Amino acid sequence: MPLLELHNVHSAYGNVQALKGISLHVEEGEIVTLLGANGAGKSTTLRSISGLTAVTEGEILFDGKPLARIKPEHIVRLGIAHVPEGRRIFPGLTVKENIMIGASGRGRLPRQQVEGEVEEMYQIFPDLQRLSDALGWSLSGGQQQMLAVARGLMSKPKLLLLDEPSLGLAPIIVQQLFATIRSIRGRGTTVLLVEQNANMALSVADRGYVLVTGNLTVEGTPAQLLDNEEVKAAYLGGG
Ligand code: ATP
């Protein structure tokens, strides 16, 4: 059974039909990427999975169970963490406090346990350990992105939804970030990755889908997508 299945999912913002019948699946342990131009519906797909945008038709199954009418905070508890575009870390809190907030949906946990889990995050993101007491606002874009991912991982997700993690980051930082995404999967977390940087996304993914104005057009392995004329023309130009 796939960890995540979308069947004919439609979502709308008022009169704007953002998703027009998306069907996809993510198997446990995979990194799957969702490619597409600005406005194609990539963020809306993630928002629909995490319950932030209402699904008007079709269904989403997680671990075989429908997510319909489940509130976003309960969806986090089921094991889906969403790291939205733009990071949204707390500027007035320290790095450590920002990380710890990620565990808050899991109820009251012994302080020692949370401290131990923060240490695990520092092993994945060594820069954050050095910056433990720094305030959120003082971090660079790449550091903020790492922090947003670390915070997401503190909910102990089975599935991590990452929205444009490479946006605005220098190429060397993007390389680091993608190496980290691979290591996160190595720890057993499944990843659904939205990216405009198609080359980078396909370098870590097991499979990918292409989204064009609310519809999926192509699905395949990175090799298949890299070889696809439509994908090459639209997404692999300079990236
Ligand atoms: P981007 O990379 O720019 O975020 P995307 O592929 O993630 O693009 P979405 O953000 O999912 O695309 O947007 C899909 C469609 O829904 C677009 O037509 C967009 O204008 C529209 N849309 C997104 N958010 C809203 C909103 N809050 N209100 C109205 N329309 C929206």
Short mmCIF file of N, CA and C in Angstrom, two decimals, residues 16-147:
data_model
loop_
_atom_site.label_atom_id
_atom_site.label_comp_id
_atom_site.label_asym_id
_atom_site.label_seq_id
_atom_site.Cartn_x
_atom_site.Cartn_y
_atom_site.Cartn_z
N VAL A 16 -11.25 30.18 -8.52
CA VAL A 16 -10.03 29.72 -9.21
C VAL A 16 -9.82 28.23 -8.93
N GLN A 17 -9.98 27.44 -9.99
CA GLN A 17 -9.78 26.00 -9.87
C GLN A 17 -8.27 25.73 -9.95
N ALA A 18 -7.65 25.44 -8.81
CA ALA A 18 -6.18 25.29 -8.79
C ALA A 18 -5.74 23.87 -9.14
N LEU A 19 -6.47 22.87 -8.67
CA LEU A 19 -6.17 21.47 -9.03
C LEU A 19 -7.38 20.88 -9.72
N LYS A 20 -7.12 20.25 -10.87
CA LYS A 20 -8.24 19.81 -11.71
C LYS A 20 -8.28 18.30 -11.89
N GLY A 21 -7.92 17.56 -10.84
CA GLY A 21 -7.98 16.11 -10.94
C GLY A 21 -6.59 15.49 -10.90
N ILE A 22 -5.95 15.63 -9.73
CA ILE A 22 -4.57 15.12 -9.55
C ILE A 22 -4.63 13.72 -8.97
N SER A 23 -3.91 12.77 -9.61
CA SER A 23 -3.77 11.43 -9.06
C SER A 23 -2.29 11.10 -9.00
N LEU A 24 -1.82 10.80 -7.81
CA LEU A 24 -0.41 10.42 -7.69
C LEU A 24 -0.25 9.54 -6.46
N HIS A 25 0.90 8.89 -6.38
CA HIS A 25 1.17 8.07 -5.19
C HIS A 25 2.62 8.23 -4.78
N VAL A 26 2.85 8.07 -3.49
CA VAL A 26 4.20 8.12 -2.94
C VAL A 26 4.36 6.88 -2.07
N GLU A 27 5.38 6.08 -2.39
CA GLU A 27 5.63 4.85 -1.63
C GLU A 27 6.52 5.17 -0.44
N GLU A 28 6.38 4.35 0.60
CA GLU A 28 7.21 4.55 1.78
C GLU A 28 8.69 4.50 1.40
N GLY A 29 9.46 5.47 1.88
CA GLY A 29 10.90 5.47 1.64
C GLY A 29 11.32 6.17 0.36
N GLU A 30 10.35 6.64 -0.42
CA GLU A 30 10.69 7.33 -1.67
C GLU A 30 10.96 8.82 -1.44
N ILE A 31 11.72 9.41 -2.39
CA ILE A 31 11.70 10.87 -2.58
C ILE A 31 11.00 11.08 -3.92
N VAL A 32 9.86 11.75 -3.87
CA VAL A 32 9.11 12.02 -5.10
C VAL A 32 9.08 13.53 -5.30
N THR A 33 9.33 13.98 -6.52
CA THR A 33 9.32 15.41 -6.76
C THR A 33 8.18 15.81 -7.68
N LEU A 34 7.68 17.01 -7.42
CA LEU A 34 6.57 17.58 -8.19
C LEU A 34 7.14 18.82 -8.87
N LEU A 35 7.22 18.77 -10.20
CA LEU A 35 7.79 19.88 -10.95
C LEU A 35 6.67 20.65 -11.65
N GLY A 36 6.98 21.89 -12.01
CA GLY A 36 5.99 22.66 -12.75
C GLY A 36 6.30 24.14 -12.65
N ALA A 37 5.71 24.90 -13.55
CA ALA A 37 5.97 26.34 -13.60
C ALA A 37 5.27 27.04 -12.43
N ASN A 38 5.55 28.32 -12.28
CA ASN A 38 4.83 29.16 -11.32
C ASN A 38 3.34 29.06 -11.53
N GLY A 39 2.60 28.85 -10.46
CA GLY A 39 1.15 28.85 -10.58
C GLY A 39 0.54 27.56 -11.10
N ALA A 40 1.36 26.52 -11.30
CA ALA A 40 0.84 25.26 -11.84
C ALA A 40 -0.02 24.50 -10.83
N GLY A 41 0.19 24.79 -9.53
CA GLY A 41 -0.60 24.12 -8.50
C GLY A 41 0.23 23.25 -7.57
N LYS A 42 1.53 23.42 -7.61
CA LYS A 42 2.40 22.58 -6.78
C LYS A 42 2.16 22.84 -5.29
N SER A 43 2.17 24.12 -4.92
CA SER A 43 1.95 24.44 -3.50
C SER A 43 0.55 24.01 -3.07
N THR A 44 -0.41 24.18 -3.97
CA THR A 44 -1.78 23.80 -3.62
C THR A 44 -1.89 22.29 -3.39
N THR A 45 -1.11 21.52 -4.14
CA THR A 45 -1.12 20.07 -3.93
C THR A 45 -0.65 19.76 -2.50
N LEU A 46 0.45 20.40 -2.09
CA LEU A 46 0.94 20.16 -0.72
C LEU A 46 -0.07 20.67 0.31
N ARG A 47 -0.64 21.84 0.04
CA ARG A 47 -1.62 22.41 0.99
C ARG A 47 -2.86 21.53 1.11
N SER A 48 -3.23 20.88 0.02
CA SER A 48 -4.40 19.99 0.06
C SER A 48 -4.09 18.76 0.91
N ILE A 49 -2.85 18.26 0.79
CA ILE A 49 -2.46 17.08 1.57
C ILE A 49 -2.44 17.41 3.05
N SER A 50 -1.92 18.59 3.40
CA SER A 50 -1.81 18.91 4.83
C SER A 50 -3.07 19.57 5.38
N GLY A 51 -4.12 19.65 4.58
CA GLY A 51 -5.41 20.09 5.09
C GLY A 51 -5.60 21.59 5.13
N LEU A 52 -4.68 22.35 4.51
CA LEU A 52 -4.76 23.81 4.55
C LEU A 52 -5.67 24.36 3.46
N THR A 53 -5.85 23.59 2.39
CA THR A 53 -6.75 23.99 1.31
C THR A 53 -7.77 22.86 1.13
N ALA A 54 -9.04 23.24 1.07
CA ALA A 54 -10.08 22.21 1.03
C ALA A 54 -10.10 21.49 -0.32
N VAL A 55 -10.27 20.17 -0.25
CA VAL A 55 -10.42 19.36 -1.45
C VAL A 55 -11.90 19.34 -1.81
N THR A 56 -12.22 19.72 -3.05
CA THR A 56 -13.63 19.82 -3.42
C THR A 56 -14.15 18.54 -4.09
N GLU A 57 -13.22 17.73 -4.58
CA GLU A 57 -13.61 16.47 -5.24
C GLU A 57 -12.41 15.55 -5.20
N GLY A 58 -12.66 14.23 -5.19
CA GLY A 58 -11.57 13.27 -5.14
C GLY A 58 -11.17 12.98 -3.71
N GLU A 59 -10.13 12.16 -3.51
CA GLU A 59 -9.73 11.89 -2.13
C GLU A 59 -8.23 11.68 -1.98
N ILE A 60 -7.80 11.91 -0.73
CA ILE A 60 -6.39 11.75 -0.37
C ILE A 60 -6.33 10.69 0.73
N LEU A 61 -5.50 9.66 0.51
CA LEU A 61 -5.34 8.60 1.51
C LEU A 61 -3.92 8.64 2.04
N PHE A 62 -3.80 8.58 3.37
CA PHE A 62 -2.48 8.50 3.99
C PHE A 62 -2.46 7.23 4.81
N ASP A 63 -1.49 6.36 4.55
CA ASP A 63 -1.46 5.06 5.22
C ASP A 63 -2.78 4.32 4.98
N GLY A 64 -3.40 4.55 3.84
CA GLY A 64 -4.66 3.88 3.50
C GLY A 64 -5.91 4.54 4.06
N LYS A 65 -5.73 5.59 4.89
CA LYS A 65 -6.92 6.22 5.51
C LYS A 65 -7.21 7.58 4.88
N PRO A 66 -8.49 7.86 4.62
CA PRO A 66 -8.83 9.15 4.01
C PRO A 66 -8.56 10.33 4.96
N LEU A 67 -8.04 11.42 4.40
CA LEU A 67 -7.73 12.61 5.21
C LEU A 67 -8.87 13.62 5.19
N ALA A 68 -9.94 13.31 4.49
CA ALA A 68 -11.04 14.26 4.35
C ALA A 68 -11.54 14.72 5.71
N ARG A 69 -11.77 16.00 5.83
CA ARG A 69 -12.32 16.63 7.03
C ARG A 69 -11.44 16.49 8.28
N ILE A 70 -10.20 16.09 8.11
CA ILE A 70 -9.29 16.08 9.27
C ILE A 70 -8.58 17.43 9.32
N LYS A 71 -8.53 18.03 10.51
CA LYS A 71 -7.93 19.37 10.64
C LYS A 71 -6.41 19.30 10.47
N PRO A 72 -5.81 20.41 9.97
CA PRO A 72 -4.36 20.40 9.74
C PRO A 72 -3.55 19.94 10.97
N GLU A 73 -3.95 20.38 12.17
CA GLU A 73 -3.14 20.02 13.35
C GLU A 73 -3.22 18.52 13.63
N HIS A 74 -4.33 17.90 13.24
CA HIS A 74 -4.43 16.45 13.43
C HIS A 74 -3.67 15.70 12.33
N ILE A 75 -3.63 16.30 11.16
CA ILE A 75 -2.88 15.69 10.06
C ILE A 75 -1.38 15.65 10.42
N VAL A 76 -0.89 16.69 11.08
CA VAL A 76 0.51 16.68 11.55
C VAL A 76 0.71 15.48 12.48
N ARG A 77 -0.26 15.28 13.37
CA ARG A 77 -0.12 14.17 14.34
C ARG A 77 -0.17 12.81 13.66
N LEU A 78 -0.85 12.72 12.54
CA LEU A 78 -0.87 11.44 11.81
C LEU A 78 0.49 11.14 11.19
N GLY A 79 1.33 12.17 11.05
CA GLY A 79 2.68 11.92 10.53
C GLY A 79 3.02 12.63 9.24
N ILE A 80 2.38 13.78 8.99
CA ILE A 80 2.71 14.57 7.81
C ILE A 80 3.21 15.94 8.25
N ALA A 81 4.46 16.28 7.92
CA ALA A 81 4.99 17.60 8.24
C ALA A 81 5.13 18.40 6.95
N HIS A 82 4.73 19.66 7.01
CA HIS A 82 4.73 20.53 5.83
C HIS A 82 5.69 21.68 6.09
N VAL A 83 6.71 21.81 5.28
CA VAL A 83 7.62 22.95 5.38
C VAL A 83 7.28 23.87 4.22
N PRO A 84 6.52 24.95 4.49
CA PRO A 84 6.02 25.79 3.39
C PRO A 84 7.11 26.63 2.76
N GLU A 85 6.78 27.14 1.59
CA GLU A 85 7.68 28.08 0.92
C GLU A 85 7.83 29.31 1.81
N GLY A 86 9.03 29.87 1.87
CA GLY A 86 9.20 31.10 2.64
C GLY A 86 9.61 30.89 4.08
N ARG A 87 9.76 29.63 4.47
CA ARG A 87 10.39 29.26 5.76
C ARG A 87 9.59 29.59 7.01
N ARG A 88 9.15 30.83 7.16
CA ARG A 88 8.30 31.21 8.30
C ARG A 88 8.83 30.76 9.65
N ILE A 89 10.08 31.03 9.90
CA ILE A 89 10.60 30.74 11.23
C ILE A 89 10.26 31.92 12.14
N PHE A 90 10.38 31.75 13.45
CA PHE A 90 10.06 32.83 14.37
C PHE A 90 11.30 33.69 14.57
N PRO A 91 11.25 34.97 14.11
CA PRO A 91 12.45 35.79 14.11
C PRO A 91 12.95 36.14 15.51
N GLY A 92 12.04 36.23 16.49
CA GLY A 92 12.43 36.65 17.83
C GLY A 92 12.79 35.50 18.75
N LEU A 93 12.72 34.27 18.25
CA LEU A 93 13.10 33.11 19.07
C LEU A 93 14.46 32.59 18.62
N THR A 94 15.14 31.90 19.52
CA THR A 94 16.45 31.35 19.15
C THR A 94 16.26 30.15 18.22
N VAL A 95 17.38 29.76 17.64
CA VAL A 95 17.37 28.58 16.77
C VAL A 95 16.83 27.37 17.53
N LYS A 96 17.34 27.19 18.74
CA LYS A 96 16.92 26.02 19.53
C LYS A 96 15.42 26.08 19.83
N GLU A 97 14.94 27.28 20.20
CA GLU A 97 13.51 27.42 20.50
C GLU A 97 12.66 27.15 19.26
N ASN A 98 13.13 27.64 18.11
CA ASN A 98 12.41 27.37 16.86
C ASN A 98 12.33 25.86 16.60
N ILE A 99 13.42 25.16 16.83
CA ILE A 99 13.42 23.71 16.59
C ILE A 99 12.44 23.03 17.55
N MET A 100 12.50 23.44 18.83
CA MET A 100 11.67 22.77 19.84
C MET A 100 10.18 22.95 19.56
N ILE A 101 9.82 24.08 18.98
CA ILE A 101 8.41 24.33 18.67
C ILE A 101 7.84 23.26 17.74
N GLY A 102 8.73 22.68 16.92
CA GLY A 102 8.28 21.63 16.00
C GLY A 102 7.71 20.40 16.70
N ALA A 103 8.06 20.22 17.97
CA ALA A 103 7.57 19.05 18.71
C ALA A 103 6.26 19.33 19.42
N SER A 104 5.78 20.59 19.36
CA SER A 104 4.66 20.99 20.22
C SER A 104 3.36 20.24 19.90
N GLY A 105 3.19 19.78 18.66
CA GLY A 105 1.97 19.06 18.32
C GLY A 105 1.91 17.65 18.90
N ARG A 106 3.02 17.20 19.48
CA ARG A 106 3.06 15.83 20.00
C ARG A 106 2.66 15.77 21.47
N GLY A 107 2.12 16.86 22.01
CA GLY A 107 1.68 16.84 23.40
C GLY A 107 2.85 17.11 24.33
N ARG A 108 2.61 16.91 25.62
CA ARG A 108 3.67 17.21 26.61
C ARG A 108 4.70 16.09 26.60
N LEU A 109 5.93 16.46 26.30
CA LEU A 109 7.01 15.47 26.28
C LEU A 109 8.01 15.84 27.36
N PRO A 110 8.69 14.85 27.95
CA PRO A 110 9.72 15.18 28.93
C PRO A 110 10.79 16.06 28.28
N ARG A 111 11.20 17.09 29.01
CA ARG A 111 12.19 18.05 28.53
C ARG A 111 13.44 17.32 27.98
N GLN A 112 13.85 16.29 28.73
CA GLN A 112 15.07 15.57 28.37
C GLN A 112 14.93 14.91 26.99
N GLN A 113 13.74 14.39 26.73
CA GLN A 113 13.50 13.74 25.43
C GLN A 113 13.62 14.77 24.30
N VAL A 114 12.98 15.95 24.52
CA VAL A 114 13.03 16.98 23.48
C VAL A 114 14.48 17.44 23.26
N GLU A 115 15.21 17.61 24.38
CA GLU A 115 16.63 18.01 24.26
C GLU A 115 17.40 16.98 23.43
N GLY A 116 17.13 15.72 23.67
CA GLY A 116 17.81 14.65 22.93
C GLY A 116 17.48 14.72 21.44
N GLU A 117 16.22 15.02 21.14
CA GLU A 117 15.82 15.10 19.74
C GLU A 117 16.42 16.33 19.06
N VAL A 118 16.57 17.43 19.82
CA VAL A 118 17.24 18.61 19.27
C VAL A 118 18.69 18.24 18.91
N GLU A 119 19.33 17.47 19.80
CA GLU A 119 20.70 17.03 19.52
C GLU A 119 20.77 16.23 18.21
N GLU A 120 19.74 15.39 17.98
CA GLU A 120 19.71 14.63 16.71
C GLU A 120 19.63 15.58 15.52
N MET A 121 18.85 16.65 15.67
CA MET A 121 18.75 17.64 14.59
C MET A 121 20.11 18.29 14.34
N TYR A 122 20.86 18.54 15.43
CA TYR A 122 22.18 19.15 15.29
C TYR A 122 23.13 18.21 14.55
N GLN A 123 22.88 16.90 14.67
CA GLN A 123 23.75 15.98 13.91
C GLN A 123 23.45 16.08 12.42
N ILE A 124 22.18 16.26 12.09
CA ILE A 124 21.82 16.39 10.67
C ILE A 124 22.22 17.77 10.14
N PHE A 125 22.06 18.80 10.98
CA PHE A 125 22.32 20.19 10.57
C PHE A 125 23.39 20.80 11.49
N PRO A 126 24.66 20.48 11.28
CA PRO A 126 25.70 20.94 12.21
C PRO A 126 25.75 22.46 12.35
N ASP A 127 25.42 23.21 11.29
CA ASP A 127 25.44 24.68 11.38
C ASP A 127 24.48 25.18 12.46
N LEU A 128 23.38 24.47 12.63
CA LEU A 128 22.36 24.94 13.58
C LEU A 128 22.86 24.79 15.01
N GLN A 129 23.71 23.82 15.26
CA GLN A 129 24.25 23.65 16.61
C GLN A 129 25.09 24.87 16.99
N ARG A 130 25.92 25.26 16.06
CA ARG A 130 26.76 26.44 16.27
C ARG A 130 25.90 27.68 16.53
N LEU A 131 24.73 27.73 15.91
CA LEU A 131 23.86 28.91 15.98
C LEU A 131 22.75 28.76 17.01
N SER A 132 22.85 27.73 17.83
CA SER A 132 21.78 27.36 18.75
C SER A 132 21.12 28.55 19.47
N ASP A 133 21.95 29.50 19.94
CA ASP A 133 21.40 30.64 20.71
C ASP A 133 21.15 31.88 19.86
N ALA A 134 21.42 31.79 18.58
CA ALA A 134 21.19 32.95 17.70
C ALA A 134 19.70 33.14 17.48
N LEU A 135 19.28 34.38 17.30
CA LEU A 135 17.87 34.65 17.03
C LEU A 135 17.55 34.39 15.56
N GLY A 136 16.32 33.96 15.33
CA GLY A 136 15.90 33.58 13.98
C GLY A 136 16.21 34.61 12.91
N TRP A 137 15.97 35.89 13.25
CA TRP A 137 16.12 36.93 12.23
C TRP A 137 17.56 37.06 11.75
N SER A 138 18.53 36.63 12.58
CA SER A 138 19.93 36.87 12.23
C SER A 138 20.48 35.80 11.28
N LEU A 139 19.68 34.79 10.94
CA LEU A 139 20.17 33.70 10.11
C LEU A 139 20.15 34.07 8.62
N SER A 140 21.06 33.45 7.87
CA SER A 140 21.04 33.62 6.41
C SER A 140 19.87 32.80 5.85
N GLY A 141 19.58 33.01 4.57
CA GLY A 141 18.48 32.28 3.93
C GLY A 141 18.66 30.78 4.02
N GLY A 142 19.88 30.31 3.77
CA GLY A 142 20.14 28.87 3.81
C GLY A 142 19.97 28.31 5.21
N GLN A 143 20.46 29.09 6.20
CA GLN A 143 20.32 28.64 7.59
C GLN A 143 18.85 28.59 8.00
N GLN A 144 18.08 29.59 7.55
CA GLN A 144 16.65 29.60 7.86
C GLN A 144 15.94 28.40 7.25
N GLN A 145 16.37 28.05 6.03
CA GLN A 145 15.74 26.90 5.38
C GLN A 145 16.05 25.61 6.14
N MET A 146 17.31 25.45 6.55
CA MET A 146 17.69 24.27 7.34
C MET A 146 16.87 24.23 8.63
N LEU A 147 16.71 25.41 9.24
CA LEU A 147 15.94 25.49 10.49
C LEU A 147 14.48 25.09 10.27
#
